[in-house]
Short mmCIF file of C-alpha atoms and ligand atoms in Angstrom, two decimals:
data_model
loop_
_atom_site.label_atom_id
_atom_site.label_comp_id
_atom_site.label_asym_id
_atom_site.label_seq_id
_atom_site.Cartn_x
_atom_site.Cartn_y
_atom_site.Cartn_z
CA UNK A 186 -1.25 -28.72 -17.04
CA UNK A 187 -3.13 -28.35 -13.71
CA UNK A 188 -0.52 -30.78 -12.10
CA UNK A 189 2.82 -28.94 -13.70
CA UNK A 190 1.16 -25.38 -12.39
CA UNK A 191 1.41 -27.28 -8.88
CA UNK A 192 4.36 -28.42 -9.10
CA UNK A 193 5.66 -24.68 -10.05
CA UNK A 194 3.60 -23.79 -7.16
CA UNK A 195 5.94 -25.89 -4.53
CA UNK A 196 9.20 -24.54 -6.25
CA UNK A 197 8.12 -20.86 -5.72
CA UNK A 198 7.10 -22.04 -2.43
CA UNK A 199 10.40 -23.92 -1.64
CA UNK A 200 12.26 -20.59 -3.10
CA UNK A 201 9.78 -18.15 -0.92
CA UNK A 202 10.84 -20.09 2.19
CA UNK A 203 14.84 -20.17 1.44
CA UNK A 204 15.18 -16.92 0.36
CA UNK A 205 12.55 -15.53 2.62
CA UNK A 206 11.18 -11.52 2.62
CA UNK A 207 14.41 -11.01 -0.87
CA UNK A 208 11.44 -12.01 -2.54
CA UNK A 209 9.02 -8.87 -1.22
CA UNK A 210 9.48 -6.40 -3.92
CA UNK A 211 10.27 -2.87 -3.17
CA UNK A 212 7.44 -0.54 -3.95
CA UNK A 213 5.38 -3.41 -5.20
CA UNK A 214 3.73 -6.87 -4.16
CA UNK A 215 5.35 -10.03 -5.83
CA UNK A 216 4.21 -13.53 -6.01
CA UNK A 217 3.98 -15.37 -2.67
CA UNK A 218 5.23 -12.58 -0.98
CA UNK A 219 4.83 -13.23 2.66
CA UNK A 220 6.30 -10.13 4.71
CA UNK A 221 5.98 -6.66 4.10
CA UNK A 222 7.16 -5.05 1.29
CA UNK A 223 10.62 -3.47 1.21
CA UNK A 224 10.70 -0.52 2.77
CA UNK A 225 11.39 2.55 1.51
CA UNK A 226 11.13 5.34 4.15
CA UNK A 227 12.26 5.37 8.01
CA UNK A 228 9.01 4.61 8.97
CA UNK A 229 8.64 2.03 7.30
CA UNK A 230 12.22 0.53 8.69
CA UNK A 231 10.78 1.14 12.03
CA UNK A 232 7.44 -0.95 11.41
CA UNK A 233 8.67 -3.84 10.18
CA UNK A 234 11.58 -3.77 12.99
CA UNK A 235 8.69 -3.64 15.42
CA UNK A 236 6.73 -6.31 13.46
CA UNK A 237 10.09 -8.70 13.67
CA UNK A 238 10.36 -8.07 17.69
CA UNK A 239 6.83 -8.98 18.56
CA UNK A 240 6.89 -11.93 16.01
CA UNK A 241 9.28 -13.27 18.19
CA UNK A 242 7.91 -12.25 21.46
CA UNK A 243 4.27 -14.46 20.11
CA UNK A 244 6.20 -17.23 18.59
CA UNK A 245 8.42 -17.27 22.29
CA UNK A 246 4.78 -17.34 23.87
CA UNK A 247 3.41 -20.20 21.55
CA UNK A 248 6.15 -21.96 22.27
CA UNK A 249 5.90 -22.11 25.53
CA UNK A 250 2.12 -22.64 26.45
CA UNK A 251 2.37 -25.32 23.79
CA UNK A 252 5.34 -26.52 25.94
CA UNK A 253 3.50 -26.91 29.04
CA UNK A 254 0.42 -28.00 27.47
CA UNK A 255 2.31 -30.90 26.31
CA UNK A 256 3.97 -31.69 29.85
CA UNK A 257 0.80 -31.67 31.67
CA UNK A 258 -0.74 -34.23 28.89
CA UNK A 259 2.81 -36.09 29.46
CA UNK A 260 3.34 -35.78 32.79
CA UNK A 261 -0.35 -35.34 34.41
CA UNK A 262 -2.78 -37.40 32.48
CA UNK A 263 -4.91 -40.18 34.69
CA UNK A 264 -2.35 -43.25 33.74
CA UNK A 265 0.81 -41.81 35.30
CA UNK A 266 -0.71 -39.74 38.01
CA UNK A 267 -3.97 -41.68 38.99
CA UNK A 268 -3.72 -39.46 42.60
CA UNK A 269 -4.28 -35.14 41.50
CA UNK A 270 -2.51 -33.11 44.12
CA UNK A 271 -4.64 -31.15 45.91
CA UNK A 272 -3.34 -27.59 45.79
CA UNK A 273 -4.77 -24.56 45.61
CA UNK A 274 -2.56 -21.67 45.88
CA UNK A 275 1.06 -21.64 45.13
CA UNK A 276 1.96 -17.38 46.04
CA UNK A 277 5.14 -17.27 43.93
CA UNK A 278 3.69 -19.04 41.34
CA UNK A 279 0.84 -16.74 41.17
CA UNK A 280 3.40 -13.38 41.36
CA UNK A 281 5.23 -14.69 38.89
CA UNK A 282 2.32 -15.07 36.28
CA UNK A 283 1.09 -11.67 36.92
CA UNK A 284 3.99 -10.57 36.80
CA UNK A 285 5.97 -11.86 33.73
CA UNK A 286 2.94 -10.81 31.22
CA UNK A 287 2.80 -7.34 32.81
CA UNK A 288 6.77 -7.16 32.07
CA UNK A 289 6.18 -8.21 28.22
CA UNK A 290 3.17 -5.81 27.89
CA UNK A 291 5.35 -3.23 28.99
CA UNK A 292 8.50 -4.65 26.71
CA UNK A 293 5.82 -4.32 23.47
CA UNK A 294 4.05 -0.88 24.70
CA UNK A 295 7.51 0.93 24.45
CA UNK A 296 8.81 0.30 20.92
CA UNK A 297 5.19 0.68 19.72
CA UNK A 298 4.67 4.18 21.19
CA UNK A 299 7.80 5.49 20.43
CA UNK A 300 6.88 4.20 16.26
CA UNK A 301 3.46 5.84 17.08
CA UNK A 302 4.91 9.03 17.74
CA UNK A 303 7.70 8.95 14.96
CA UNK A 304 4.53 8.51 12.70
CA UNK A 305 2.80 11.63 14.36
CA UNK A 306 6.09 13.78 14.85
CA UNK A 307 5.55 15.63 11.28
CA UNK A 308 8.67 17.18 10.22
CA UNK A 309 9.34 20.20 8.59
CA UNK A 310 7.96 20.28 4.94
CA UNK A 311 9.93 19.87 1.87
CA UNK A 312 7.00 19.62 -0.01
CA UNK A 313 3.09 19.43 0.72
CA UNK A 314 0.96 18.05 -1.90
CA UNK A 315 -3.09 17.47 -1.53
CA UNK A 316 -4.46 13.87 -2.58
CA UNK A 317 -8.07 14.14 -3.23
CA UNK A 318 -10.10 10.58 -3.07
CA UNK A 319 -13.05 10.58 -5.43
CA UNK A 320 -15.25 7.85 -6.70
CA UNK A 321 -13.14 6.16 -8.19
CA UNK A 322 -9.49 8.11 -8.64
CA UNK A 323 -7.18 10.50 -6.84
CA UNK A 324 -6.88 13.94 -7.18
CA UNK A 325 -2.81 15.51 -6.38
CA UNK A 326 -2.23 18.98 -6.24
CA UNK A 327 0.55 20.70 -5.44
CA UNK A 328 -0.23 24.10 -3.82
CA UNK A 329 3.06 25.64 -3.49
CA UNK A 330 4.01 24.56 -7.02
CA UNK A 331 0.59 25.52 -8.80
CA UNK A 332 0.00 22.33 -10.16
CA UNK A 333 -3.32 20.11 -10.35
CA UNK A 334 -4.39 16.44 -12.22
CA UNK A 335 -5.80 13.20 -11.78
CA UNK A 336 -4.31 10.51 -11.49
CA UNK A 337 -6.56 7.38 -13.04
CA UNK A 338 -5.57 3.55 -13.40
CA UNK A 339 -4.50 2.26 -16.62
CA UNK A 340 -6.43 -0.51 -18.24
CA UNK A 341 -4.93 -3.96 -18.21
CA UNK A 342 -5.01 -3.67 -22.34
CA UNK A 343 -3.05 -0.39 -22.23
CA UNK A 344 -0.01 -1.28 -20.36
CA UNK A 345 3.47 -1.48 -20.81
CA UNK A 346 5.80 -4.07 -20.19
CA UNK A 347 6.93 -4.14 -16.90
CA UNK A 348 3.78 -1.89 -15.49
CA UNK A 349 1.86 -3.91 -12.53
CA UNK A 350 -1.53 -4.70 -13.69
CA UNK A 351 -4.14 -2.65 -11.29
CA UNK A 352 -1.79 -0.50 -9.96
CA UNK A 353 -0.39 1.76 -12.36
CA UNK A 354 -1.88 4.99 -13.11
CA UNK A 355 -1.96 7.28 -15.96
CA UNK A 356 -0.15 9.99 -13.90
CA UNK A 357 2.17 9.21 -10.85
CA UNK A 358 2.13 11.70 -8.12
CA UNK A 359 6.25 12.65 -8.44
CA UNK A 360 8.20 13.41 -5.81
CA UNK A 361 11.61 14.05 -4.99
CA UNK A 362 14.30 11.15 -2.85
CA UNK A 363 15.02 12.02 0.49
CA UNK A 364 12.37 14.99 1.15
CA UNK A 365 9.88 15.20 3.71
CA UNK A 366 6.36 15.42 1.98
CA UNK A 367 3.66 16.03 3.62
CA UNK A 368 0.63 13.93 2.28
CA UNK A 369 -2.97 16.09 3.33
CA UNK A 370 -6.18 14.20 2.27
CA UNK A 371 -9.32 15.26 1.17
CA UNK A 372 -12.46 13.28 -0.18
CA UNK A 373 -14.87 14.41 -2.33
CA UNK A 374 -17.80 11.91 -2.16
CA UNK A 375 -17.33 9.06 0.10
CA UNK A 376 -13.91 7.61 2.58
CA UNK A 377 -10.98 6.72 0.88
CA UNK A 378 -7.73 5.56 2.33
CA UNK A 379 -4.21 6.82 0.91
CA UNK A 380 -2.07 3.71 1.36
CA UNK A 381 1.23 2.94 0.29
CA UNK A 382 2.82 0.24 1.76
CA UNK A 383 6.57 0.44 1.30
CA UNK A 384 6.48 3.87 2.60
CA UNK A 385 4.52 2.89 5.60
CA UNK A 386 1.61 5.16 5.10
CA UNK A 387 -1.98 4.67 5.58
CA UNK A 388 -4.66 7.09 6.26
CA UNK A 389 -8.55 7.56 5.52
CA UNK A 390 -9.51 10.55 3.25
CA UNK A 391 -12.47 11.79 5.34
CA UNK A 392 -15.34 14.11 3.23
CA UNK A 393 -15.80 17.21 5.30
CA UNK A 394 -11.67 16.76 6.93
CA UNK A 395 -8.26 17.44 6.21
CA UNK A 396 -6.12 14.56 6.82
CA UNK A 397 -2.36 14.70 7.01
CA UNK A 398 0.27 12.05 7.06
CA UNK A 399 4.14 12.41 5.68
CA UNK A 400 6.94 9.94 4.50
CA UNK A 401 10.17 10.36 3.21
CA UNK A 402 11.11 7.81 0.30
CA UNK A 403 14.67 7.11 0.69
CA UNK A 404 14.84 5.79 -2.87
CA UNK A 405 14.13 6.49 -6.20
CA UNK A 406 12.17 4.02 -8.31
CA UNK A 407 7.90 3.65 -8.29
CA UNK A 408 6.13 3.02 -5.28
CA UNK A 409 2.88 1.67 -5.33
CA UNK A 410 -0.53 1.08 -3.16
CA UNK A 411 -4.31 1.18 -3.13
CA UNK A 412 -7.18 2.62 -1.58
CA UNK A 413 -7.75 0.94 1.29
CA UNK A 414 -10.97 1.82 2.38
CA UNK A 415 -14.09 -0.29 0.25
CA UNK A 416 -14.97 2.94 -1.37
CA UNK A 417 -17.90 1.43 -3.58
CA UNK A 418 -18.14 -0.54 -7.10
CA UNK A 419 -14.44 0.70 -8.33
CA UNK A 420 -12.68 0.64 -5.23
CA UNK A 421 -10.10 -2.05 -6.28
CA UNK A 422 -9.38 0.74 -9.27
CA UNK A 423 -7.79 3.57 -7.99
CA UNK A 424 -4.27 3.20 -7.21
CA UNK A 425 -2.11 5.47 -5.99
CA UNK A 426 1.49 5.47 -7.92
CA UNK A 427 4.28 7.11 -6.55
CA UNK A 428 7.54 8.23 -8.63
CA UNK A 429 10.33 8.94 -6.70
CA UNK A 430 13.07 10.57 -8.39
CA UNK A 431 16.09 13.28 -7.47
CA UNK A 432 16.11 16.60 -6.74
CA UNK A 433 16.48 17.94 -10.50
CA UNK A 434 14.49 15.44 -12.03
CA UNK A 435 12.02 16.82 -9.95
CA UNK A 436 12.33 20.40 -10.57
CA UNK A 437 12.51 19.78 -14.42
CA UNK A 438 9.07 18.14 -13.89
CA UNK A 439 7.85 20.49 -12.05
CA UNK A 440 8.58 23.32 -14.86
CA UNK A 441 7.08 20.71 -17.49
CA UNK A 442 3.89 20.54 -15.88
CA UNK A 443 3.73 24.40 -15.87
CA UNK A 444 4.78 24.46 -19.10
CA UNK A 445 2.21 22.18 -20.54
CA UNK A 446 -1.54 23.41 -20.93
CA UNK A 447 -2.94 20.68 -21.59
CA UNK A 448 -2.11 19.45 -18.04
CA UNK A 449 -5.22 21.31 -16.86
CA UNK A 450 -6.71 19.88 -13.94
CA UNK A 451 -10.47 20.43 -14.75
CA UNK A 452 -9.78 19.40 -18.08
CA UNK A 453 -8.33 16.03 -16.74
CA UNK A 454 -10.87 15.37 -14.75
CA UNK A 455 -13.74 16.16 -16.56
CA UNK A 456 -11.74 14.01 -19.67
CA UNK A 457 -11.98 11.07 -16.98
CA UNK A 458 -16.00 10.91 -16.58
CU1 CU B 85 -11.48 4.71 -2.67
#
């Protein structure tokens, strides 16, 4: 058994490498996933862009220092050159090395401020909702819509088919396709961290602060992450599930969640203690 789970191993492993990020899921991790996940907003497009252009710029650098680490072993060791040379400055040589790693610094510091400031460069709001981090589950309100609940993980026995295991919740935070939302956090006890991945969002919940980050999900389908800041004993427990839909889909759950009393938020959260 132990050998033919191995041997499954190597295939996924030999299929991870062929078919390379395909296998990242979009809005979720999959098995021997090795990149990022898929993206799903412009930001998102922009850091794994970036994350592509300096993976080349380091593996270009490993490249060569293991280059001419090689050729000195090669050409300088004690059999082939038993007589060193005895210089000591070499001016070009010495520009050049200054000034080469200066010239990629500068070559990585663009790209990455201009992403830092498309991540700080909030746009207009299509929608603002309020993710509270408690000990251990999120909080969403939406102020301009009047609506408040919890959102709490589901149990491994209580899923559905096709529902990741630790990451779905009870309630997703919904949200329309192709709308700027702006994300403020809260905390109620201790730091949290609102993360989802595919969207390219991460950002503490601070007690005592009002945090604000944005994406735009240019898709419809679930999105998924986790806090990401150890928040105590169920920290691993508190996902954050995003449902991205249209426009009306949207709007119709907007009025059903007016509609429907028993979406109370005190009531929800007091049910979840
Ligand atoms: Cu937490």
């Amino acid at each position: 058994m132990a050998i033919f789970d191995r041997r499954l191993m190597l295939v996924a492993a030999g299929a991870m490498f062929a078919s390379g990020p395909a296998l990242a899921g979009m809005g979720q991790p999959s098995p021997w996933q090795m990149g990022f996940q898929e993206a799903g907003s412009p930001i998102m497009e922009q850091i794994t862009a970036f994350h592509t252009y300096v993976n080349v710029i380091i593996v270009l650098i490993a490249l060569f220092v293991l280059g001419l680490l090689v050729y000195v072993m090669v050409r300088f060791n004690e059999k082939r050159n038993p007589e060193p040379s005895r210089t000591t400055h070499n001016t070009m040589l010495e520009v050049v090395w200054t000034v080469v790693p200066v010239l990629i610094l500068v070559a990585i510091a663009i790209p990455s401020f201009r992403l830092l400031f498309a991540q700080y460069d909030f746009p207009k709001a299509d929608l603002t909702v309020t993710a509270t981090g408690s000990q251990w589950f999120w909080t969403y309100e939406y102020p301009d819509q009047g609506i408040t609940f919890a959102s709490i993980m589901v149990q491994d026995a209580d899923l559905k088919p096709g529902q990741p295991r630790l990451l779905t919740a009870d309630h997703n935070l919904v949200v329309p396709v192709n709308k700027n939302v702006i994300v403020q956090l809260k905390s109620n006890d201790v730091i949290h961290d609102w993360a989802v991945p595919s969207f390219g969002v991460k950002l503490d919940a601070v007690p005592g602060r009002l945090q604000k980050t944005w994406f735009r999900a240019e898709k419809t389908g679930m999105f998924y992450g986790q806090c990401s800041e150890l928040c105590g004993r169920n920290h691993a427990f508190m996902p954050i599930a995003v449902q991205v839909v249209t426009e009306d889909e949207f709007n119709d759950w907007v009025a059903k969640q007016k509609a429907s009393a028993s979406f109370d938020a005190t009531g929800k959260v007091a049910a979840a203690h």
